[in-house]
């Protein structure tokens, strides 16, 4: 499993960005996926997760209503649409794979994600 996040960049506060995560190795179609982020000097923070089928999603309270996670198992891609971005959301964003096979519900537990991609930097200017 080789995950790679992309789509980061510089955006003004209130703007939008769309992140993508691809897997160049085996398909992650049977596993939940998540986006997490780490701001400078802060701990890793859960952002959003989606179960293997795409039927169930989970969001942190801080992004709910502004971010949307989705996946395309045929293309082996996971996406995070981020709207109304805030300066405090400047961080490196990572995609990660749930360690449980075909878990019904996506988890917020960072410890359950076993494969992590190289992150993509999102910078939100004020």
Coordinates of N, CA and C in Angstrom, one line a residue, residues 37-45 87-94 121:
X37 N -4.8 15.7 9.9 CA -4.0 16.8 9.6 C -3.1 17.1 10.8
X38 N -2.0 17.7 10.6 CA -1.1 18.1 11.6 C -0.6 19.6 11.4
X39 N -1.1 20.4 12.2 CA -0.6 21.8 12.1 C 0.7 22.0 12.8
X40 N 1.4 23.0 12.4 CA 2.8 23.2 13.0 C 2.7 23.3 14.5
X41 N 3.5 22.5 15.2 CA 3.6 22.5 16.6 C 2.4 21.8 17.3
X42 N 1.5 21.2 16.6 CA 0.3 20.6 17.2 C 0.3 19.1 16.9
X43 N -0.6 18.4 17.7 CA -0.8 17.0 17.5 C -1.5 16.7 16.2
X44 N -1.4 15.5 15.8 CA -2.2 15.0 14.7 C -3.7 15.0 15.0
X45 N -4.5 15.5 14.1 CA -5.9 15.7 14.4 C -6.7 14.9 13.3
X87 N -7.7 30.1 8.5 CA -6.3 30.1 8.7 C -5.7 29.1 9.7
X88 N -6.5 28.8 10.7 CA -6.1 27.8 11.7 C -6.1 26.4 11.1
X89 N -6.6 26.2 9.9 CA -6.6 24.9 9.3 C -5.4 24.7 8.4
X90 N -4.4 25.6 8.5 CA -3.2 25.4 7.9 C -2.5 24.2 8.5
X91 N -2.1 23.2 7.7 CA -1.6 22.0 8.2 C -1.1 21.1 7.0
X92 N -0.4 20.1 7.4 CA -0.1 19.0 6.5 C -1.3 18.0 6.6
X93 N -1.9 17.7 5.5 CA -3.0 16.8 5.5 C -2.5 15.4 5.0
X94 N -2.9 14.4 5.7 CA -2.6 13.0 5.4 C -3.8 12.2 5.1
X121 N 0.6 19.8 1.9 CA 0.5 21.0 2.7 C -0.6 21.9 2.2

